[in-house]
Amino acid sequence: MERVDDHLWHSVDGYWTERLLDPDPVLDAARAANAAAGLPPIDVSPAQGKMLYLLARSIGARRVLEVGTLGGYSTIWLARAVAPEGTLVTCEIDPHHAEVARANLARAGLAGTVEVRVGPALDTLAGLTGPFDLAFVDADKESNTEYVQQALRLCRPGGMIVVDNVVRGGAVGDPASTDPRVAGTRRLADALAADHRIDATMIQTVGTKGYDGFVLAVVR
Ligand code: SAH
Ligand code: DHB
Ligand code: MG
């Protein structure tokens, strides 16, 4: 396989991010708080966060659902797209992650916009009612199919569903992979292929998060 230097992806990510994203002390503080609290640095990149924000803005989203909060970095981006009238519900299984996220969201002035629900996302999702305009799925990859099924139930027609980490360095293209996270995403791919309620594509990405990708889907 042809290899492109990771360093090149990082520098091009930096080049564009410097130009298109405003300096953002609130987001910098959230990343610093996450690191100080020992959270893994697996949030979306700044450029990806802004993509989520722009997607939500472009469909006029007022209600957003997120599965997988971590320290709330992607949450802040999405919540800014719906604030002040809109709302966001985000699901997180780890109470420590949720506590860090709540503090970051409060510092971002978004405590009144975002509800962080602690517990297994499948339990939280089962108790929610829609309609949501956009769902961002970014938790344990093993349950991706079930998360998207719930997002389909909860999102309005024309609503958007975004799934992170659907490439994982190319591992998702390998049918022999024994990684359960890869198996979870391959199961999602088959479910999407068979589901007439949804119209989906996939975009591969490189950058500060290495080689990965998103599924972007619209509810029919
Ligand atoms: N969306 C975040 C990153 C999320 S990382 C961002 O870009 O900033 C994935 C998160 O999903 C972790 O915090 C992890 O604790 C959480 N998670 C894992 N399994 C989960 C489950 N079953 N229910 C809810 N959250 C879960
Ligand atoms: C991992 C999870 C993510 O959501 C991500 O964006 C990158 C990595 C992980 O669990 O390794
Ligand atoms: Mg992710």
Coordinates of C-alpha atoms and ligand atoms in Angstrom, one line a residue:
M1 CA 0.0 0.0 0.0
E2 CA 1.2 3.5 -0.8
R3 CA 2.1 5.4 2.3
V4 CA 1.8 9.1 2.8
D5 CA 3.8 10.6 5.7
D6 CA 1.6 11.3 8.8
H7 CA 3.7 14.4 9.3
L8 CA 2.4 15.8 6.0
W9 CA -1.2 15.3 7.1
H10 CA -0.5 17.1 10.3
S11 CA 1.1 20.1 8.6
V12 CA -1.6 20.5 6.0
D13 CA -4.2 20.2 8.8
G14 CA -2.4 23.0 10.6
Y15 CA -2.1 25.1 7.5
W16 CA -5.9 25.1 6.9
T17 CA -6.9 25.2 10.5
E18 CA -4.8 28.4 11.1
R19 CA -6.6 30.1 8.2
L20 CA -10.2 28.9 8.6
L21 CA -10.7 28.6 12.3
D22 CA -10.7 31.5 14.7
P23 CA -8.5 31.4 17.8
D24 CA -10.7 29.7 20.4
P25 CA -9.6 29.9 24.0
V26 CA -12.7 28.1 25.1
L27 CA -12.0 25.0 23.0
D28 CA -8.3 25.2 23.9
A29 CA -9.3 25.2 27.6
A30 CA -11.5 22.2 27.1
R31 CA -8.7 20.2 25.5
A32 CA -6.3 21.3 28.3
A33 CA -8.9 20.3 31.0
N34 CA -9.3 16.9 29.2
A35 CA -5.6 16.3 29.3
A36 CA -5.3 17.4 32.9
A37 CA -8.1 15.0 33.9
G38 CA -6.4 12.1 32.0
L39 CA -9.0 11.7 29.3
P40 CA -7.7 10.0 26.1
P41 CA -7.0 12.6 23.3
I42 CA -9.5 11.1 20.9
D43 CA -11.8 14.0 20.4
V44 CA -12.5 15.1 16.8
S45 CA -9.9 17.5 15.4
P46 CA -10.6 21.3 15.3
A47 CA -11.3 21.1 11.5
Q48 CA -13.6 18.1 12.0
G49 CA -15.4 19.9 14.9
K50 CA -16.0 22.9 12.7
M51 CA -17.4 20.5 10.0
L52 CA -19.9 19.2 12.5
Y53 CA -20.8 22.8 13.4
L54 CA -21.3 23.7 9.8
L55 CA -23.4 20.6 9.0
A56 CA -25.7 21.4 11.9
R57 CA -25.9 25.1 10.9
S58 CA -26.6 24.2 7.3
I59 CA -29.7 22.2 8.1
G60 CA -30.9 24.7 10.7
A61 CA -30.6 22.1 13.4
R62 CA -32.4 22.9 16.7
R63 CA -32.2 19.6 18.4
V64 CA -28.9 17.6 18.3
L65 CA -28.2 14.1 19.7
E66 CA -24.6 12.9 20.5
V67 CA -23.5 9.4 21.4
G68 CA -20.1 9.5 23.1
T69 CA -19.3 12.8 25.0
L70 CA -15.8 12.3 26.3
G71 CA -14.8 15.8 27.5
G72 CA -17.4 17.6 25.4
Y73 CA -15.1 18.9 22.7
S74 CA -17.3 17.8 19.8
T75 CA -20.3 18.7 22.0
I76 CA -19.2 22.3 22.3
W77 CA -18.9 22.6 18.5
L78 CA -22.4 21.1 17.9
A79 CA -24.0 23.0 20.8
R80 CA -22.7 26.3 19.4
A81 CA -24.6 25.5 16.2
V82 CA -28.0 25.3 18.0
A83 CA -27.5 27.8 20.9
P84 CA -29.2 29.7 22.3
E85 CA -32.7 28.4 21.5
G86 CA -31.7 24.9 20.5
T87 CA -30.8 21.9 22.7
L88 CA -28.3 19.0 22.6
V89 CA -28.5 15.7 24.4
T90 CA -25.2 13.8 24.8
C91 CA -24.7 10.2 26.1
E92 CA -21.7 9.2 28.1
I93 CA -21.1 6.0 30.0
D94 CA -18.1 7.2 32.1
P95 CA -19.1 9.5 35.1
H96 CA -15.6 11.0 35.1
H97 CA -15.8 11.9 31.4
A98 CA -19.3 13.4 32.0
E99 CA -18.0 15.5 34.9
V100 CA -15.1 16.9 32.9
A101 CA -17.5 17.6 30.0
R102 CA -20.0 19.4 32.2
A103 CA -17.3 21.7 33.5
N104 CA -16.0 22.4 29.9
L105 CA -19.6 23.1 28.7
A106 CA -20.2 25.4 31.7
R107 CA -17.0 27.4 30.8
A108 CA -18.2 27.5 27.2
G109 CA -21.5 29.1 28.4
L110 CA -23.4 26.0 27.1
A111 CA -24.6 24.5 30.3
G112 CA -28.2 25.6 29.6
T113 CA -28.0 24.1 26.0
V114 CA -26.6 20.7 26.7
E115 CA -27.9 17.8 28.8
V116 CA -25.2 15.2 29.6
R117 CA -26.9 11.8 30.2
V118 CA -24.7 9.4 32.1
G119 CA -25.1 5.7 31.5
P120 CA -24.9 3.1 28.7
A121 CA -26.0 5.0 25.6
L122 CA -28.4 2.2 24.5
D123 CA -30.4 2.7 27.8
T124 CA -30.4 6.4 27.4
L125 CA -31.4 6.3 23.8
A126 CA -34.3 3.9 24.4
G127 CA -35.8 6.5 26.8
L128 CA -35.6 9.5 24.4
T129 CA -38.2 10.9 22.1
G130 CA -37.6 12.8 19.0
P131 CA -37.5 14.6 16.7
F132 CA -33.8 15.4 16.5
D133 CA -32.3 17.1 13.5
L134 CA -28.9 15.7 13.7
A135 CA -27.2 12.8 15.4
F136 CA -23.4 12.3 15.9
V137 CA -22.4 8.8 16.7
D138 CA -19.0 8.5 18.3
A139 CA -18.9 6.0 21.2
D140 CA -18.0 2.3 21.4
K141 CA -17.8 1.1 17.8
E142 CA -19.2 -2.4 18.7
S143 CA -22.7 -0.9 19.1
N144 CA -22.6 1.4 16.0
T145 CA -25.4 -0.4 14.3
E146 CA -27.7 -0.1 17.3
Y147 CA -26.8 3.6 17.8
V148 CA -27.7 4.3 14.1
Q149 CA -31.0 2.3 14.5
Q150 CA -31.9 4.5 17.4
A151 CA -30.8 7.7 15.6
L152 CA -33.0 6.7 12.7
R153 CA -36.0 6.3 15.1
L154 CA -35.2 9.7 16.7
C155 CA -34.3 11.9 13.7
R156 CA -36.8 13.6 11.5
P157 CA -37.0 13.0 7.8
G158 CA -34.2 15.1 6.2
G159 CA -32.3 14.8 9.5
M160 CA -28.6 14.0 9.3
I161 CA -26.7 11.1 11.0
V162 CA -22.9 11.3 11.2
V163 CA -20.7 8.4 12.4
D164 CA -17.1 8.8 13.3
N165 CA -14.1 6.4 12.9
V166 CA -15.5 4.3 10.1
V167 CA -12.1 3.7 8.5
R168 CA -9.6 3.3 11.4
G169 CA -6.4 3.4 9.4
G170 CA -7.9 1.2 6.8
A171 CA -8.7 -1.7 9.1
V172 CA -12.4 -1.5 8.3
G173 CA -11.6 -2.6 4.8
D174 CA -10.2 -5.9 6.1
P175 CA -12.8 -8.7 6.4
A176 CA -10.3 -10.8 8.4
S177 CA -9.8 -8.2 11.1
T178 CA -10.4 -9.6 14.6
D179 CA -10.8 -6.1 16.2
P180 CA -14.4 -6.0 17.6
R181 CA -14.5 -2.3 16.9
V182 CA -13.8 -3.0 13.2
A183 CA -16.4 -5.8 13.2
G184 CA -18.9 -3.3 14.7
T185 CA -18.4 -0.8 12.0
R186 CA -18.5 -3.5 9.2
R187 CA -21.8 -4.6 10.7
L188 CA -23.0 -1.0 10.4
A189 CA -22.0 -0.9 6.8
D190 CA -24.1 -3.9 6.0
A191 CA -27.0 -2.5 7.9
L192 CA -26.8 0.8 6.1
A193 CA -26.7 -1.0 2.7
A194 CA -29.9 -2.9 3.5
D195 CA -31.8 0.0 5.0
H196 CA -34.1 1.9 2.7
R197 CA -34.9 4.5 5.3
I198 CA -31.5 6.1 5.0
D199 CA -29.3 7.5 2.2
A200 CA -25.6 7.4 3.1
T201 CA -22.1 8.0 1.9
M202 CA -18.7 7.8 3.5
I203 CA -15.7 10.2 3.4
Q204 CA -12.2 9.1 4.2
T205 CA -10.1 11.6 6.1
V206 CA -6.4 12.2 7.0
G207 CA -5.1 14.8 9.3
T208 CA -4.1 15.1 13.0
K209 CA -6.2 12.0 13.7
G210 CA -4.4 9.9 11.1
Y211 CA -6.3 8.0 8.5
D212 CA -10.0 7.6 9.3
G213 CA -13.4 8.7 8.0
F214 CA -17.0 9.6 8.6
V215 CA -20.3 8.1 7.4
L216 CA -22.7 11.0 6.4
A217 CA -26.3 10.0 6.1
V218 CA -29.7 11.6 5.6
V219 CA -32.9 10.2 6.8
R220 CA -35.4 9.7 4.0
Ligands
SAH1 N1 -17.3 12.8 20.7 C1 -16.1 13.1 21.5 C2 -15.3 11.8 21.6 C3 -16.0 10.6 22.2 S1 -14.8 9.3 22.6 C4 -15.3 14.2 20.9 O1 -15.1 14.1 19.6 O2 -15.0 15.1 21.6 C5 -15.9 8.0 22.9 C6 -16.7 8.2 24.3 O3 -17.7 7.2 24.3 C7 -15.8 7.9 25.5 O4 -15.9 9.0 26.4 C8 -16.5 6.7 26.1 O5 -16.5 6.7 27.5 C9 -17.9 6.8 25.6 N2 -18.6 5.5 25.6 C10 -18.0 4.2 25.4 N3 -19.0 3.3 25.5 C11 -20.2 3.9 25.7 C12 -21.5 3.5 25.9 N4 -21.8 2.2 25.9 N5 -22.4 4.4 26.2 C13 -22.1 5.7 26.2 N6 -20.9 6.2 26.0 C14 -19.9 5.3 25.8
DHB2 C1 -10.8 6.0 19.3 C2 -12.2 6.5 19.4 C3 -12.6 7.6 18.7 O1 -13.9 8.0 18.8 C4 -11.7 8.3 17.9 O2 -12.3 9.3 17.2 C5 -10.4 7.9 17.8 C6 -10.0 6.7 18.5 C7 -10.4 4.8 20.0 O3 -11.2 4.3 20.8 O4 -9.2 4.5 19.8
MG3 MG -14.4 9.4 17.3

